[in-house]
Amino acid sequence: MSTRTNKEQQKQPKSILAKDVNQAVRQLIAISQDLIRFADTEAQALVTLDHMKFAFAQRDKELMSEHYALASEEFRERLGAFRMADKNLIAHLNTLQNELKEKTEHNNVMIDQIKTKAAANTQATLFTVQQMGQRVYFGDQDRAGAQERKEA
């Protein structure tokens, strides 16, 4: 029976949020504020085209997002208990969630714009290289044709 209990304990994820609902909401607020700060840093890297800063930040973003996802899942599982939380805390959390959503959407738009511009630049470069290659090719053919005309 202890083996069964150990297996059940292994399946149950470790609780991230405090048992006290108000403290748990404060934790969710702190996690949301961290993600908002990160979104601002990410936006700054995108605006300044600091791709290295952006790339290095993605590792941290992944870890923070995983933590946020686990906390959010726990929140949903305990939703009934959270209905008893301080309404001001819940309102503040809701405001932060909306702000985080807006910032994330804005950053995603910037990322899409950068991708589109990079793809267009790549296409333009490939087209230019292709044109240059054709000119060289035609130039060699023109010289060969001129040589043939001289010999005739």
mmCIF file of C-alpha atoms in Angstrom:
data_model
loop_
_atom_site.group_PDB
_atom_site.id
_atom_site.type_symbol
_atom_site.label_atom_id
_atom_site.label_comp_id
_atom_site.label_asym_id
_atom_site.label_seq_id
_atom_site.Cartn_x
_atom_site.Cartn_y
_atom_site.Cartn_z
ATOM 1 C CA MET A 1 0.000 0.000 0.000
ATOM 2 C CA SER A 2 2.879 2.387 0.630
ATOM 3 C CA THR A 3 4.015 1.842 -2.971
ATOM 4 C CA ARG A 4 0.621 2.994 -4.160
ATOM 5 C CA THR A 5 0.784 6.068 -1.946
ATOM 6 C CA ASN A 6 4.273 6.934 -3.261
ATOM 7 C CA LYS A 7 3.066 6.617 -6.853
ATOM 8 C CA GLU A 8 0.060 8.824 -6.126
ATOM 9 C CA GLN A 9 2.320 11.427 -4.503
ATOM 10 C CA GLN A 10 4.641 11.374 -7.517
ATOM 11 C CA LYS A 11 1.683 12.026 -9.842
ATOM 12 C CA GLN A 12 0.456 14.984 -7.806
ATOM 13 C CA PRO A 13 2.378 18.121 -8.764
ATOM 14 C CA LYS A 14 3.994 20.154 -6.035
ATOM 15 C CA SER A 15 1.828 23.067 -4.994
ATOM 16 C CA ILE A 16 3.202 26.397 -6.191
ATOM 17 C CA LEU A 17 0.708 28.709 -4.551
ATOM 18 C CA ALA A 18 0.181 29.268 -0.854
ATOM 19 C CA LYS A 19 -2.786 27.578 0.791
ATOM 20 C CA ASP A 20 -4.134 30.949 1.942
ATOM 21 C CA VAL A 21 -6.055 32.293 -1.057
ATOM 22 C CA ASN A 22 -5.105 35.936 -0.483
ATOM 23 C CA GLN A 23 -1.437 35.015 -0.242
ATOM 24 C CA ALA A 24 -1.814 32.864 -3.349
ATOM 25 C CA VAL A 25 -3.359 35.788 -5.260
ATOM 26 C CA ARG A 26 -0.428 37.968 -4.126
ATOM 27 C CA GLN A 27 1.917 35.314 -5.544
ATOM 28 C CA LEU A 28 0.012 35.355 -8.839
ATOM 29 C CA ILE A 29 0.273 39.151 -8.857
ATOM 30 C CA ALA A 30 4.041 38.941 -8.340
ATOM 31 C CA ILE A 31 4.424 36.359 -11.125
ATOM 32 C CA SER A 32 2.319 38.532 -13.449
ATOM 33 C CA GLN A 33 4.385 41.629 -12.604
ATOM 34 C CA ASP A 34 7.586 39.698 -13.360
ATOM 35 C CA LEU A 35 6.199 38.642 -16.738
ATOM 36 C CA ILE A 36 5.126 42.210 -17.505
ATOM 37 C CA ARG A 37 8.638 43.472 -16.709
ATOM 38 C CA PHE A 38 10.020 40.757 -18.925
ATOM 39 C CA ALA A 39 7.626 41.705 -21.745
ATOM 40 C CA ASP A 40 8.857 45.299 -21.463
ATOM 41 C CA THR A 41 12.485 44.149 -21.674
ATOM 42 C CA GLU A 42 11.623 41.952 -24.641
ATOM 43 C CA ALA A 43 9.863 44.865 -26.360
ATOM 44 C CA GLN A 44 12.910 47.086 -25.813
ATOM 45 C CA ALA A 45 15.152 44.431 -27.380
ATOM 46 C CA LEU A 46 12.795 44.156 -30.351
ATOM 47 C CA VAL A 47 12.528 47.924 -30.866
ATOM 48 C CA THR A 48 16.293 48.393 -30.715
ATOM 49 C CA LEU A 49 16.824 45.277 -32.851
ATOM 50 C CA ASP A 50 19.078 43.842 -30.144
ATOM 51 C CA HIS A 51 18.697 40.249 -31.305
ATOM 52 C CA MET A 52 21.313 38.901 -28.904
ATOM 53 C CA LYS A 53 19.537 40.371 -25.886
ATOM 54 C CA PHE A 54 16.262 39.016 -27.233
ATOM 55 C CA ALA A 55 17.699 35.543 -27.833
ATOM 56 C CA PHE A 56 19.300 35.278 -24.393
ATOM 57 C CA ALA A 57 16.072 36.414 -22.762
ATOM 58 C CA GLN A 58 14.097 33.575 -24.346
ATOM 59 C CA ARG A 59 15.590 31.017 -21.949
ATOM 60 C CA ASP A 60 14.403 33.069 -18.971
ATOM 61 C CA LYS A 61 11.047 33.607 -20.650
ATOM 62 C CA GLU A 62 10.579 29.870 -21.013
ATOM 63 C CA LEU A 63 11.258 29.251 -17.329
ATOM 64 C CA MET A 64 8.982 32.088 -16.198
ATOM 65 C CA SER A 65 6.231 30.969 -18.555
ATOM 66 C CA GLU A 66 6.362 27.417 -17.229
ATOM 67 C CA HIS A 67 6.093 28.715 -13.659
ATOM 68 C CA TYR A 68 3.196 30.976 -14.664
ATOM 69 C CA ALA A 69 1.426 28.077 -16.430
ATOM 70 C CA LEU A 70 1.716 25.846 -13.362
ATOM 71 C CA ALA A 71 0.451 28.596 -11.060
ATOM 72 C CA SER A 72 -2.435 29.335 -13.437
ATOM 73 C CA GLU A 73 -3.373 25.670 -13.569
ATOM 74 C CA GLU A 74 -3.371 25.504 -9.784
ATOM 75 C CA PHE A 75 -5.512 28.646 -9.667
ATOM 76 C CA ARG A 76 -8.069 27.036 -11.992
ATOM 77 C CA GLU A 77 -8.083 23.855 -9.909
ATOM 78 C CA ARG A 78 -8.764 25.895 -6.754
ATOM 79 C CA LEU A 79 -11.146 28.367 -8.385
ATOM 80 C CA GLY A 80 -13.884 27.721 -5.826
ATOM 81 C CA ALA A 81 -11.571 28.679 -2.963
ATOM 82 C CA PHE A 82 -10.359 31.773 -4.824
ATOM 83 C CA ARG A 83 -13.899 33.108 -4.956
ATOM 84 C CA MET A 84 -13.374 33.943 -1.282
ATOM 85 C CA ALA A 85 -10.214 35.977 -1.939
ATOM 86 C CA ASP A 86 -10.040 39.731 -1.390
ATOM 87 C CA LYS A 87 -11.911 41.336 -4.308
ATOM 88 C CA ASN A 88 -9.343 44.152 -4.585
ATOM 89 C CA LEU A 89 -6.550 41.611 -5.018
ATOM 90 C CA ILE A 90 -8.552 39.763 -7.660
ATOM 91 C CA ALA A 91 -9.288 43.041 -9.467
ATOM 92 C CA HIS A 92 -5.580 43.944 -9.407
ATOM 93 C CA LEU A 93 -4.667 40.497 -10.730
ATOM 94 C CA ASN A 94 -7.241 40.874 -13.498
ATOM 95 C CA THR A 95 -5.803 44.272 -14.475
ATOM 96 C CA LEU A 96 -2.304 42.790 -14.609
ATOM 97 C CA GLN A 97 -3.528 39.860 -16.685
ATOM 98 C CA ASN A 98 -5.031 42.254 -19.222
ATOM 99 C CA GLU A 99 -1.826 44.315 -19.317
ATOM 100 C CA LEU A 100 0.254 41.171 -19.803
ATOM 101 C CA LYS A 101 -2.021 40.044 -22.630
ATOM 102 C CA GLU A 102 -1.705 43.420 -24.393
ATOM 103 C CA LYS A 103 2.074 43.514 -24.060
ATOM 104 C CA THR A 104 2.427 39.941 -25.260
ATOM 105 C CA GLU A 105 0.209 40.596 -28.265
ATOM 106 C CA HIS A 106 2.195 43.760 -29.071
ATOM 107 C CA ASN A 107 5.494 41.869 -28.866
ATOM 108 C CA ASN A 108 4.114 39.101 -31.072
ATOM 109 C CA VAL A 109 3.128 41.700 -33.691
ATOM 110 C CA MET A 110 6.671 43.133 -33.607
ATOM 111 C CA ILE A 111 8.151 39.636 -33.949
ATOM 112 C CA ASP A 112 5.907 38.951 -36.944
ATOM 113 C CA GLN A 113 6.958 42.259 -38.517
ATOM 114 C CA ILE A 114 10.627 41.413 -38.035
ATOM 115 C CA LYS A 115 10.089 37.954 -39.542
ATOM 116 C CA THR A 116 8.248 39.440 -42.517
ATOM 117 C CA LYS A 117 10.958 42.040 -43.088
ATOM 118 C CA ALA A 118 13.698 39.404 -42.786
ATOM 119 C CA ALA A 119 11.902 37.158 -45.278
ATOM 120 C CA ALA A 120 11.488 40.080 -47.705
ATOM 121 C CA ASN A 121 15.179 40.984 -47.332
ATOM 122 C CA THR A 122 16.161 37.384 -47.976
ATOM 123 C CA GLN A 123 13.975 37.261 -51.089
ATOM 124 C CA ALA A 124 15.401 40.563 -52.347
ATOM 125 C CA THR A 125 18.954 39.344 -51.756
ATOM 126 C CA LEU A 126 18.292 36.068 -53.553
ATOM 127 C CA PHE A 127 16.705 37.937 -56.465
ATOM 128 C CA THR A 128 19.689 40.301 -56.688
ATOM 129 C CA VAL A 129 22.155 37.424 -56.615
ATOM 130 C CA GLN A 130 20.162 35.622 -59.279
ATOM 131 C CA GLN A 131 20.181 38.747 -61.479
ATOM 132 C CA MET A 132 23.926 39.180 -61.003
ATOM 133 C CA GLY A 133 24.473 35.542 -61.909
ATOM 134 C CA GLN A 134 22.397 35.928 -65.054
ATOM 135 C CA ARG A 135 24.354 39.023 -66.120
ATOM 136 C CA VAL A 136 27.622 37.183 -65.723
ATOM 137 C CA TYR A 137 26.217 34.237 -67.637
ATOM 138 C CA PHE A 138 24.872 36.411 -70.435
ATOM 139 C CA GLY A 139 28.104 38.383 -70.488
ATOM 140 C CA ASP A 140 30.086 35.204 -71.129
ATOM 141 C CA GLN A 141 27.631 34.178 -73.824
ATOM 142 C CA ASP A 142 27.878 37.602 -75.465
ATOM 143 C CA ARG A 143 31.678 37.332 -75.565
ATOM 144 C CA ALA A 144 31.464 33.848 -77.046
ATOM 145 C CA GLY A 145 28.975 35.098 -79.662
ATOM 146 C CA ALA A 146 31.248 38.025 -80.501
ATOM 147 C CA GLN A 147 34.211 35.672 -80.833
ATOM 148 C CA GLU A 148 32.183 33.446 -83.180
ATOM 149 C CA ARG A 149 31.219 36.458 -85.288
ATOM 150 C CA LYS A 150 34.880 37.517 -85.563
ATOM 151 C CA GLU A 151 35.909 34.064 -86.685
ATOM 152 C CA ALA A 152 33.166 33.940 -89.348
#
